[in-house]
PDB file of C-alpha atoms (C1' of nucleotides) in Angstrom:
ATOM      1  CA  UNK A   1      17.931  -5.556  32.248  1.00  0.00           C
ATOM      2  CA  UNK A   2      18.552  -7.503  29.064  1.00  0.00           C
ATOM      3  CA  UNK A   3      19.245  -5.347  26.002  1.00  0.00           C
ATOM      4  CA  UNK A   4      16.156  -4.907  23.840  1.00  0.00           C
ATOM      5  CA  UNK A   5      16.314  -6.132  20.285  1.00  0.00           C
ATOM      6  CA  UNK A   6      15.969  -3.648  17.382  1.00  0.00           C
ATOM      7  CA  UNK A   7      12.414  -3.197  16.083  1.00  0.00           C
ATOM      8  CA  UNK A   8      11.587  -5.878  13.707  1.00  0.00           C
ATOM      9  CA  UNK A   9      11.707  -3.718  10.549  1.00  0.00           C
ATOM     10  CA  UNK A  10      14.470  -1.334  11.120  1.00  0.00           C
ATOM     11  CA  UNK A  11      17.031  -2.708   8.678  1.00  0.00           C
ATOM     12  CA  UNK A  12      15.341  -1.189   5.740  1.00  0.00           C
ATOM     13  CA  UNK A  13      17.212   2.128   5.312  1.00  0.00           C
ATOM     14  CA  UNK A  14      20.411   0.357   5.801  1.00  0.00           C
ATOM     15  CA  UNK A  15      19.370  -2.352   3.264  1.00  0.00           C
ATOM     16  CA  UNK A  16      18.490   0.344   0.538  1.00  0.00           C
ATOM     17  CA  UNK A  17      21.819   2.070   1.050  1.00  0.00           C
ATOM     18  CA  UNK A  18      23.911  -1.119   0.776  1.00  0.00           C
ATOM     19  CA  UNK A  19      21.919  -2.197  -2.213  1.00  0.00           C
ATOM     20  CA  UNK A  20      22.540   1.025  -4.128  1.00  0.00           C
ATOM     21  CA  UNK A  21      26.236   1.111  -3.196  1.00  0.00           C
ATOM     22  CA  UNK A  22      26.519  -2.440  -4.494  1.00  0.00           C
ATOM     23  CA  UNK A  23      26.165  -1.077  -7.909  1.00  0.00           C
ATOM     24  CA  UNK A  24      28.581   1.756  -7.685  1.00  0.00           C
ATOM     25  CA  UNK A  25      30.085   4.226  -5.220  1.00  0.00           C
ATOM     26  CA  UNK A  26      27.919   7.160  -4.305  1.00  0.00           C
ATOM     27  CA  UNK A  27      27.939  10.130  -1.964  1.00  0.00           C
ATOM     28  CA  UNK A  28      25.447  11.044   0.727  1.00  0.00           C
ATOM     29  CA  UNK A  29      23.451  13.765  -0.893  1.00  0.00           C
ATOM     30  CA  UNK A  30      23.252  11.696  -4.011  1.00  0.00           C
ATOM     31  CA  UNK A  31      21.892   8.718  -2.079  1.00  0.00           C
ATOM     32  CA  UNK A  32      19.065  10.804  -0.680  1.00  0.00           C
ATOM     33  CA  UNK A  33      17.740  11.383  -4.110  1.00  0.00           C
ATOM     34  CA  UNK A  34      18.636   7.972  -5.317  1.00  0.00           C
ATOM     35  CA  UNK A  35      16.458   6.129  -2.674  1.00  0.00           C
ATOM     36  CA  UNK A  36      13.495   8.160  -3.606  1.00  0.00           C
ATOM     37  CA  UNK A  37      14.089   7.469  -7.303  1.00  0.00           C
ATOM     38  CA  UNK A  38      14.990   3.757  -7.046  1.00  0.00           C
ATOM     39  CA  UNK A  39      11.932   3.122  -4.961  1.00  0.00           C
ATOM     40  CA  UNK A  40       9.550   4.828  -7.449  1.00  0.00           C
ATOM     41  CA  UNK A  41       8.864   7.546  -4.881  1.00  0.00           C
ATOM     42  CA  UNK A  42       7.512   5.030  -2.431  1.00  0.00           C
ATOM     43  CA  UNK A  43      10.184   5.729   0.134  1.00  0.00           C
ATOM     44  CA  UNK A  44      11.764   9.018   0.899  1.00  0.00           C
ATOM     45  CA  UNK A  45      14.464   9.271   3.531  1.00  0.00           C
ATOM     46  CA  UNK A  46      15.876  12.558   4.666  1.00  0.00           C
ATOM     47  CA  UNK A  47      19.406  13.565   5.255  1.00  0.00           C
ATOM     48  CA  UNK A  48      18.835  13.233   8.943  1.00  0.00           C
ATOM     49  CA  UNK A  49      18.358   9.488   8.355  1.00  0.00           C
ATOM     50  CA  UNK A  50      20.948   8.892   5.708  1.00  0.00           C
ATOM     51  CA  UNK A  51      24.023  10.544   7.168  1.00  0.00           C
ATOM     52  CA  UNK A  52      23.980   8.831  10.535  1.00  0.00           C
ATOM     53  CA  UNK A  53      23.369   5.424   8.945  1.00  0.00           C
ATOM     54  CA  UNK A  54      26.261   5.969   6.611  1.00  0.00           C
ATOM     55  CA  UNK A  55      28.525   6.925   9.432  1.00  0.00           C
ATOM     56  CA  UNK A  56      27.457   3.987  11.445  1.00  0.00           C
ATOM     57  CA  UNK A  57      28.055   1.623   8.454  1.00  0.00           C
ATOM     58  CA  UNK A  58      31.461   3.011   8.042  1.00  0.00           C
ATOM     59  CA  UNK A  59      32.284   2.664  11.756  1.00  0.00           C
ATOM     60  CA  UNK A  60      31.248  -0.958  11.689  1.00  0.00           C
ATOM     61  CA  UNK A  61      33.237  -1.773   8.574  1.00  0.00           C
ATOM     62  CA  UNK A  62      30.534  -2.304   6.011  1.00  0.00           C
ATOM     63  CA  UNK A  63      31.437   0.758   4.090  1.00  0.00           C
ATOM     64  CA  UNK A  64      34.570   2.544   3.091  1.00  0.00           C
ATOM     65  CA  UNK A  65      34.639   6.293   2.642  1.00  0.00           C
ATOM     66  CA  UNK A  66      36.742   8.312   0.152  1.00  0.00           C
ATOM     67  CA  UNK A  67      36.813  12.118   0.152  1.00  0.00           C
ATOM     68  CA  UNK A  68      36.911  13.561  -3.387  1.00  0.00           C
ATOM     69  CA  UNK A  69      36.941  17.247  -4.286  1.00  0.00           C
ATOM     70  CA  UNK A  70      34.524  17.993  -7.202  1.00  0.00           C
ATOM     71  CA  UNK A  71      34.289  21.506  -8.546  1.00  0.00           C
ATOM     72  CA  UNK A  72      35.245  23.260  -5.352  1.00  0.00           C
ATOM     73  CA  UNK A  73      33.033  21.163  -3.123  1.00  0.00           C
ATOM     74  CA  UNK A  74      34.039  17.991  -1.337  1.00  0.00           C
ATOM     75  CA  UNK A  75      32.033  14.819  -1.791  1.00  0.00           C
ATOM     76  CA  UNK A  76      32.407  11.806   0.441  1.00  0.00           C
ATOM     77  CA  UNK A  77      31.967   8.698  -1.745  1.00  0.00           C
ATOM     78  CA  UNK A  78      31.121   5.388   0.026  1.00  0.00           C
ATOM     79  CA  UNK A  79      31.728   1.988  -1.288  1.00  0.00           C
ATOM     80  CA  UNK A  80      30.988  -1.525  -0.074  1.00  0.00           C
ATOM     81  CA  UNK A  81      33.639  -3.584   1.763  1.00  0.00           C
ATOM     82  CA  UNK A  82      33.691  -7.347   1.540  1.00  0.00           C
ATOM     83  CA  UNK A  83      32.007  -7.246   5.002  1.00  0.00           C
ATOM     84  CA  UNK A  84      29.438  -4.903   3.611  1.00  0.00           C
ATOM     85  CA  UNK A  85      28.524  -7.368   0.939  1.00  0.00           C
ATOM     86  CA  UNK A  86      27.869  -9.988   3.544  1.00  0.00           C
ATOM     87  CA  UNK A  87      25.723  -7.525   5.581  1.00  0.00           C
ATOM     88  CA  UNK A  88      23.864  -6.800   2.456  1.00  0.00           C
ATOM     89  CA  UNK A  89      23.049 -10.463   1.977  1.00  0.00           C
ATOM     90  CA  UNK A  90      21.951 -10.862   5.536  1.00  0.00           C
ATOM     91  CA  UNK A  91      19.639  -7.922   5.393  1.00  0.00           C
ATOM     92  CA  UNK A  92      18.140  -9.174   2.115  1.00  0.00           C
ATOM     93  CA  UNK A  93      17.428 -12.452   3.649  1.00  0.00           C
ATOM     94  CA  UNK A  94      15.737 -10.807   6.732  1.00  0.00           C
ATOM     95  CA  UNK A  95      13.724  -8.743   4.420  1.00  0.00           C
ATOM     96  CA  UNK A  96      12.486 -11.617   2.324  1.00  0.00           C
ATOM     97  CA  UNK A  97      11.591 -13.398   5.406  1.00  0.00           C
ATOM     98  CA  UNK A  98       9.360 -10.757   6.973  1.00  0.00           C
ATOM     99  CA  UNK A  99       8.055  -9.680   3.559  1.00  0.00           C
ATOM    100  CA  UNK A 100       6.813 -13.143   2.735  1.00  0.00           C
ATOM    101  CA  UNK A 101       5.483 -13.627   6.283  1.00  0.00           C
ATOM    102  CA  UNK A 102       3.287 -10.503   5.845  1.00  0.00           C
ATOM    103  CA  UNK A 103       2.363 -11.678   2.357  1.00  0.00           C
ATOM    104  CA  UNK A 104       1.189 -14.996   3.859  1.00  0.00           C
ATOM    105  CA  UNK A 105      -0.803 -13.248   6.659  1.00  0.00           C
ATOM    106  CA  UNK A 106      -2.369 -11.006   4.128  1.00  0.00           C
ATOM    107  CA  UNK A 107      -3.374 -13.754   1.646  1.00  0.00           C
ATOM    108  CA  UNK A 108      -4.793 -16.311   4.109  1.00  0.00           C
ATOM    109  CA  UNK A 109      -8.416 -17.408   3.960  1.00  0.00           C
ATOM    110  CA  UNK A 110     -10.732 -14.559   3.193  1.00  0.00           C
ATOM    111  CA  UNK A 111      -9.212 -12.146   0.796  1.00  0.00           C
ATOM    112  CA  UNK A 112     -11.378  -9.635  -1.100  1.00  0.00           C
TER     113      UNK A 112
ATOM    114  CA  UNK B   1       7.185  22.880  15.638  1.00  0.00           C
ATOM    115  CA  UNK B   2       5.110  20.910  13.263  1.00  0.00           C
ATOM    116  CA  UNK B   3       4.249  17.445  14.237  1.00  0.00           C
ATOM    117  CA  UNK B   4       6.507  14.767  12.942  1.00  0.00           C
ATOM    118  CA  UNK B   5       5.072  12.143  10.620  1.00  0.00           C
ATOM    119  CA  UNK B   6       4.962   8.566  11.693  1.00  0.00           C
ATOM    120  CA  UNK B   7       7.890   6.481  10.598  1.00  0.00           C
ATOM    121  CA  UNK B   8       7.531   5.161   7.081  1.00  0.00           C
ATOM    122  CA  UNK B   9       6.835   1.538   7.997  1.00  0.00           C
ATOM    123  CA  UNK B  10       4.946   1.802  11.303  1.00  0.00           C
ATOM    124  CA  UNK B  11       1.638   0.600  10.100  1.00  0.00           C
ATOM    125  CA  UNK B  12       2.524  -3.105  10.034  1.00  0.00           C
ATOM    126  CA  UNK B  13       1.289  -4.362  13.465  1.00  0.00           C
ATOM    127  CA  UNK B  14      -1.878  -2.566  12.907  1.00  0.00           C
ATOM    128  CA  UNK B  15      -2.254  -4.028   9.482  1.00  0.00           C
ATOM    129  CA  UNK B  16      -1.783  -7.516  10.752  1.00  0.00           C
ATOM    130  CA  UNK B  17      -4.264  -7.163  13.473  1.00  0.00           C
ATOM    131  CA  UNK B  18      -6.893  -5.657  11.167  1.00  0.00           C
ATOM    132  CA  UNK B  19      -6.267  -8.400   8.640  1.00  0.00           C
ATOM    133  CA  UNK B  20      -6.779 -11.147  11.144  1.00  0.00           C
ATOM    134  CA  UNK B  21      -9.919  -9.578  12.586  1.00  0.00           C
ATOM    135  CA  UNK B  22     -11.354  -9.335   9.122  1.00  0.00           C
ATOM    136  CA  UNK B  23     -11.838 -13.104   9.105  1.00  0.00           C
ATOM    137  CA  UNK B  24     -13.392 -13.401  12.627  1.00  0.00           C
ATOM    138  CA  UNK B  25     -13.509 -11.723  15.919  1.00  0.00           C
ATOM    139  CA  UNK B  26     -10.586 -12.561  18.248  1.00  0.00           C
ATOM    140  CA  UNK B  27      -9.258 -11.533  21.646  1.00  0.00           C
ATOM    141  CA  UNK B  28      -5.924  -9.984  22.445  1.00  0.00           C
ATOM    142  CA  UNK B  29      -4.093 -12.931  23.917  1.00  0.00           C
ATOM    143  CA  UNK B  30      -5.239 -15.065  20.983  1.00  0.00           C
ATOM    144  CA  UNK B  31      -3.988 -12.453  18.542  1.00  0.00           C
ATOM    145  CA  UNK B  32      -0.552 -12.496  19.986  1.00  0.00           C
ATOM    146  CA  UNK B  33      -0.143 -16.153  19.075  1.00  0.00           C
ATOM    147  CA  UNK B  34      -2.052 -15.792  15.745  1.00  0.00           C
ATOM    148  CA  UNK B  35       0.280 -13.119  14.374  1.00  0.00           C
ATOM    149  CA  UNK B  36       3.204 -15.414  14.957  1.00  0.00           C
ATOM    150  CA  UNK B  37       1.474 -18.345  13.385  1.00  0.00           C
ATOM    151  CA  UNK B  38      -0.137 -16.446  10.438  1.00  0.00           C
ATOM    152  CA  UNK B  39       3.271 -14.992   9.480  1.00  0.00           C
ATOM    153  CA  UNK B  40       5.038 -18.347   9.623  1.00  0.00           C
ATOM    154  CA  UNK B  41       7.064 -17.323  12.664  1.00  0.00           C
ATOM    155  CA  UNK B  42       8.489 -14.412  10.713  1.00  0.00           C
ATOM    156  CA  UNK B  43       7.006 -11.823  13.022  1.00  0.00           C
ATOM    157  CA  UNK B  44       6.362 -12.055  16.686  1.00  0.00           C
ATOM    158  CA  UNK B  45       4.804  -9.134  18.498  1.00  0.00           C
ATOM    159  CA  UNK B  46       4.462  -9.208  22.290  1.00  0.00           C
ATOM    160  CA  UNK B  47       1.589  -8.210  24.481  1.00  0.00           C
ATOM    161  CA  UNK B  48       3.238  -4.882  25.005  1.00  0.00           C
ATOM    162  CA  UNK B  49       2.679  -4.092  21.455  1.00  0.00           C
ATOM    163  CA  UNK B  50      -0.642  -5.726  20.817  1.00  0.00           C
ATOM    164  CA  UNK B  51      -2.752  -4.400  23.630  1.00  0.00           C
ATOM    165  CA  UNK B  52      -1.897  -0.743  23.240  1.00  0.00           C
ATOM    166  CA  UNK B  53      -2.549  -0.994  19.463  1.00  0.00           C
ATOM    167  CA  UNK B  54      -5.960  -2.711  19.974  1.00  0.00           C
ATOM    168  CA  UNK B  55      -6.948   0.034  22.521  1.00  0.00           C
ATOM    169  CA  UNK B  56      -5.953   2.748  20.109  1.00  0.00           C
ATOM    170  CA  UNK B  57      -7.880   1.140  17.291  1.00  0.00           C
ATOM    171  CA  UNK B  58     -10.929   0.942  19.441  1.00  0.00           C
ATOM    172  CA  UNK B  59     -10.612   4.522  20.531  1.00  0.00           C
ATOM    173  CA  UNK B  60     -10.383   5.687  16.881  1.00  0.00           C
ATOM    174  CA  UNK B  61     -13.315   3.643  15.835  1.00  0.00           C
ATOM    175  CA  UNK B  62     -11.688   0.972  13.763  1.00  0.00           C
ATOM    176  CA  UNK B  63     -12.493  -1.825  16.156  1.00  0.00           C
ATOM    177  CA  UNK B  64     -15.429  -2.630  18.460  1.00  0.00           C
ATOM    178  CA  UNK B  65     -14.956  -4.588  21.722  1.00  0.00           C
ATOM    179  CA  UNK B  66     -17.109  -7.049  23.404  1.00  0.00           C
ATOM    180  CA  UNK B  67     -16.427  -8.659  26.729  1.00  0.00           C
ATOM    181  CA  UNK B  68     -17.264 -12.307  27.025  1.00  0.00           C
ATOM    182  CA  UNK B  69     -16.848 -14.449  30.000  1.00  0.00           C
ATOM    183  CA  UNK B  70     -15.432 -17.872  29.130  1.00  0.00           C
ATOM    184  CA  UNK B  71     -14.791 -20.527  31.775  1.00  0.00           C
ATOM    185  CA  UNK B  72     -14.382 -18.134  34.704  1.00  0.00           C
ATOM    186  CA  UNK B  73     -12.070 -15.756  32.800  1.00  0.00           C
ATOM    187  CA  UNK B  74     -13.112 -12.780  30.788  1.00  0.00           C
ATOM    188  CA  UNK B  75     -12.029 -12.321  27.216  1.00  0.00           C
ATOM    189  CA  UNK B  76     -12.308  -9.086  25.277  1.00  0.00           C
ATOM    190  CA  UNK B  77     -13.202  -9.970  21.696  1.00  0.00           C
ATOM    191  CA  UNK B  78     -12.617  -7.426  19.018  1.00  0.00           C
ATOM    192  CA  UNK B  79     -14.309  -7.049  15.583  1.00  0.00           C
ATOM    193  CA  UNK B  80     -13.878  -4.657  12.703  1.00  0.00           C
ATOM    194  CA  UNK B  81     -16.245  -1.866  12.231  1.00  0.00           C
ATOM    195  CA  UNK B  82     -17.063  -0.474   8.765  1.00  0.00           C
ATOM    196  CA  UNK B  83     -14.372   2.159   9.295  1.00  0.00           C
ATOM    197  CA  UNK B  84     -12.005  -0.466  10.310  1.00  0.00           C
ATOM    198  CA  UNK B  85     -12.506  -2.201   6.968  1.00  0.00           C
ATOM    199  CA  UNK B  86     -11.624   1.067   5.276  1.00  0.00           C
ATOM    200  CA  UNK B  87      -8.623   1.465   7.386  1.00  0.00           C
ATOM    201  CA  UNK B  88      -7.514  -2.008   6.475  1.00  0.00           C
ATOM    202  CA  UNK B  89      -7.704  -1.289   2.818  1.00  0.00           C
ATOM    203  CA  UNK B  90      -5.637   1.961   3.174  1.00  0.00           C
ATOM    204  CA  UNK B  91      -2.934   0.129   5.191  1.00  0.00           C
ATOM    205  CA  UNK B  92      -2.913  -2.627   2.691  1.00  0.00           C
ATOM    206  CA  UNK B  93      -2.384  -0.125  -0.098  1.00  0.00           C
ATOM    207  CA  UNK B  94       0.318   1.557   1.864  1.00  0.00           C
ATOM    208  CA  UNK B  95       2.022  -1.704   2.379  1.00  0.00           C
ATOM    209  CA  UNK B  96       1.904  -2.787  -1.189  1.00  0.00           C
ATOM    210  CA  UNK B  97       3.293   0.546  -2.239  1.00  0.00           C
ATOM    211  CA  UNK B  98       6.402   0.392  -0.075  1.00  0.00           C
ATOM    212  CA  UNK B  99       6.832  -3.288  -0.467  1.00  0.00           C
ATOM    213  CA  UNK B 100       7.060  -2.967  -4.306  1.00  0.00           C
ATOM    214  CA  UNK B 101       9.114   0.144  -3.934  1.00  0.00           C
ATOM    215  CA  UNK B 102      11.644  -1.888  -2.026  1.00  0.00           C
ATOM    216  CA  UNK B 103      11.358  -4.753  -4.412  1.00  0.00           C
ATOM    217  CA  UNK B 104      12.184  -2.444  -7.314  1.00  0.00           C
ATOM    218  CA  UNK B 105      15.170  -1.064  -5.578  1.00  0.00           C
ATOM    219  CA  UNK B 106      16.473  -4.542  -4.751  1.00  0.00           C
ATOM    220  CA  UNK B 107      16.010  -5.850  -8.310  1.00  0.00           C
ATOM    221  CA  UNK B 108      17.515  -2.912 -10.221  1.00  0.00           C
ATOM    222  CA  UNK B 109      20.624  -3.475 -12.511  1.00  0.00           C
ATOM    223  CA  UNK B 110      23.122  -5.735 -10.785  1.00  0.00           C
ATOM    224  CA  UNK B 111      21.334  -8.480  -8.967  1.00  0.00           C
ATOM    225  CA  UNK B 112      23.375 -11.587  -8.029  1.00  0.00           C
TER     226      UNK B 112
ATOM    227  C1'  DA C   1      23.366  41.441  -3.568  1.00  0.00           C
ATOM    228  C1'  DA C   2      19.990  38.015  -3.029  1.00  0.00           C
ATOM    229  C1'  DC C   3      18.849  33.513  -3.832  1.00  0.00           C
ATOM    230  C1'  DC C   4      18.758  28.688  -4.753  1.00  0.00           C
ATOM    231  C1'  DA C   5      21.019  24.250  -5.370  1.00  0.00           C
ATOM    232  C1'  DT C   6      24.690  21.443  -3.795  1.00  0.00           C
ATOM    233  C1'  DA C   7      26.904  19.100   0.023  1.00  0.00           C
ATOM    234  C1'  DC C   8      28.088  18.057   4.409  1.00  0.00           C
ATOM    235  C1'  DC C   9      26.617  17.557   9.287  1.00  0.00           C
ATOM    236  C1'  DT C  10      23.994  17.438  14.112  1.00  0.00           C
ATOM    237  C1'  DC C  11      20.432  17.783  17.462  1.00  0.00           C
ATOM    238  C1'  DG C  12      15.896  17.713  19.649  1.00  0.00           C
ATOM    239  C1'  DA C  13      11.433  15.979  19.598  1.00  0.00           C
ATOM    240  C1'  DA C  14       8.249  12.368  18.358  1.00  0.00           C
ATOM    241  C1'  DC C  15       7.179   7.953  17.898  1.00  0.00           C
ATOM    242  C1'  DT C  16       7.489   2.779  17.973  1.00  0.00           C
ATOM    243  C1'  DA C  17       8.566  -1.487  19.590  1.00  0.00           C
ATOM    244  C1'  DA C  18      10.841  -4.526  23.086  1.00  0.00           C
ATOM    245  C1'  DA C  19      10.937  -6.394  27.510  1.00  0.00           C
ATOM    246  C1'  DA C  20       9.642  -6.810  31.908  1.00  0.00           C
ATOM    247  C1'  DG C  21       6.494  -6.393  35.415  1.00  0.00           C
ATOM    248  C1'  DG C  22       1.721  -6.503  37.557  1.00  0.00           C
ATOM    249  C1'  DT C  23      -3.057  -8.545  38.516  1.00  0.00           C
ATOM    250  C1'  DA C  24      -5.924 -12.420  38.526  1.00  0.00           C
ATOM    251  C1'  DT C  25      -8.185 -17.109  37.490  1.00  0.00           C
ATOM    252  C1'  DA C  26      -7.863 -22.099  36.460  1.00  0.00           C
ATOM    253  C1'  DA C  27      -5.654 -26.343  35.937  1.00  0.00           C
ATOM    254  C1'  DC C  28      -2.396 -29.612  37.087  1.00  0.00           C
ATOM    255  C1'  DA C  29       1.454 -31.763  39.553  1.00  0.00           C
ATOM    256  C1'  DA C  30       4.252 -32.639  43.606  1.00  0.00           C
TER     257       DA C  30
ATOM    258  C1'  DT D   1      -1.675 -27.650  50.010  1.00  0.00           C
ATOM    259  C1'  DT D   2       1.531 -25.847  47.869  1.00  0.00           C
ATOM    260  C1'  DG D   3       3.688 -24.766  43.748  1.00  0.00           C
ATOM    261  C1'  DT D   4       3.933 -24.166  38.866  1.00  0.00           C
ATOM    262  C1'  DT D   5       2.254 -23.429  34.377  1.00  0.00           C
ATOM    263  C1'  DA D   6      -1.144 -21.534  31.179  1.00  0.00           C
ATOM    264  C1'  DT D   7      -4.594 -18.331  30.285  1.00  0.00           C
ATOM    265  C1'  DA D   8      -5.975 -13.383  30.042  1.00  0.00           C
ATOM    266  C1'  DC D   9      -5.934  -8.788  30.815  1.00  0.00           C
ATOM    267  C1'  DC D  10      -3.043  -4.553  31.317  1.00  0.00           C
ATOM    268  C1'  DT D  11       0.869  -0.791  32.149  1.00  0.00           C
ATOM    269  C1'  DT D  12       5.308   1.010  32.601  1.00  0.00           C
ATOM    270  C1'  DT D  13      10.066   1.468  31.511  1.00  0.00           C
ATOM    271  C1'  DT D  14      13.715   1.605  28.383  1.00  0.00           C
ATOM    272  C1'  DA D  15      15.788   1.422  24.187  1.00  0.00           C
ATOM    273  C1'  DG D  16      15.863   2.442  19.601  1.00  0.00           C
ATOM    274  C1'  DT D  17      14.520   4.688  15.087  1.00  0.00           C
ATOM    275  C1'  DT D  18      12.911   8.271  12.331  1.00  0.00           C
ATOM    276  C1'  DC D  19      11.394  12.958  11.441  1.00  0.00           C
ATOM    277  C1'  DG D  20      12.097  17.634  10.993  1.00  0.00           C
ATOM    278  C1'  DA D  21      14.450  21.528  11.570  1.00  0.00           C
ATOM    279  C1'  DG D  22      18.537  23.632  11.982  1.00  0.00           C
ATOM    280  C1'  DG D  23      23.520  24.858  11.007  1.00  0.00           C
ATOM    281  C1'  DT D  24      27.826  25.585   7.879  1.00  0.00           C
ATOM    282  C1'  DA D  25      29.779  26.358   3.455  1.00  0.00           C
ATOM    283  C1'  DT D  26      30.543  26.749  -1.747  1.00  0.00           C
ATOM    284  C1'  DG D  27      29.061  27.808  -6.466  1.00  0.00           C
ATOM    285  C1'  DG D  28      25.974  29.316  -9.844  1.00  0.00           C
ATOM    286  C1'  DT D  29      21.960  32.408 -11.263  1.00  0.00           C
ATOM    287  C1'  DT D  30      19.117  36.295 -11.450  1.00  0.00           C
TER     288       DT D  30
END
DNA sequence: AACCATACCTCGAACTAAAAGGTATAACAA
DNA sequence: TTGTTATACCTTTTAGTTCGAGGTATGGTT
């Protein structure tokens, strides 16, 4: 019972998070809105997606968390580790590969 | 308990199938190899993905099936219906939207 | 006091894709 | 003739992701 590979396009939420955090550290609630904004409303990922991914990225060493109290509330700021930057490059490459694969398929012979 | 929307990038296998069938009618086994080829090996979808999607597209009226005996075996050829061509346009638009959304996010301020 | 926005989090249901298995014919090689 | 490989269809099982709704808590606004 060989372990099944992840679905071929499942790295996108992870990619978007890492890309945003490559600019500056941010906290979860902020990232939820930033993704929507940065993609021009094209993609909207809820908290139920973001938080688990952040935790998983922290567990696997791509992100580093820092709790920071701000006006009575506590925010958890995330920043990229060195490993995280490598992971970002990998995911970016994966994305370009499949993106251009699809592009090729869509453009072939008979386009409208 | 409202029904959950489909995942934000789930239309791709369907899109690729419809796009290939917009050129000419093809059968399932052929489509499996064609997708791999047309995407420059970037995407490889197995029969366990292709056949169910074909059946679903036929059920919902986007595809039309025609059984055709060829050299002792029987092939099921699929072709686009008018509705299928509309569906193809919609999925293409969806794809462009999210593709350029991601593009935008990846390009923003500090690219390498 | 009621309400909304912020800010964190988790869980269950729904859905998708991956992999493997199942049937059957034809063609080729040992 | 037996075995293997390729064609061609299909389903089922399993694994993984995403969605949506929920739950807690603080602070500001009406």
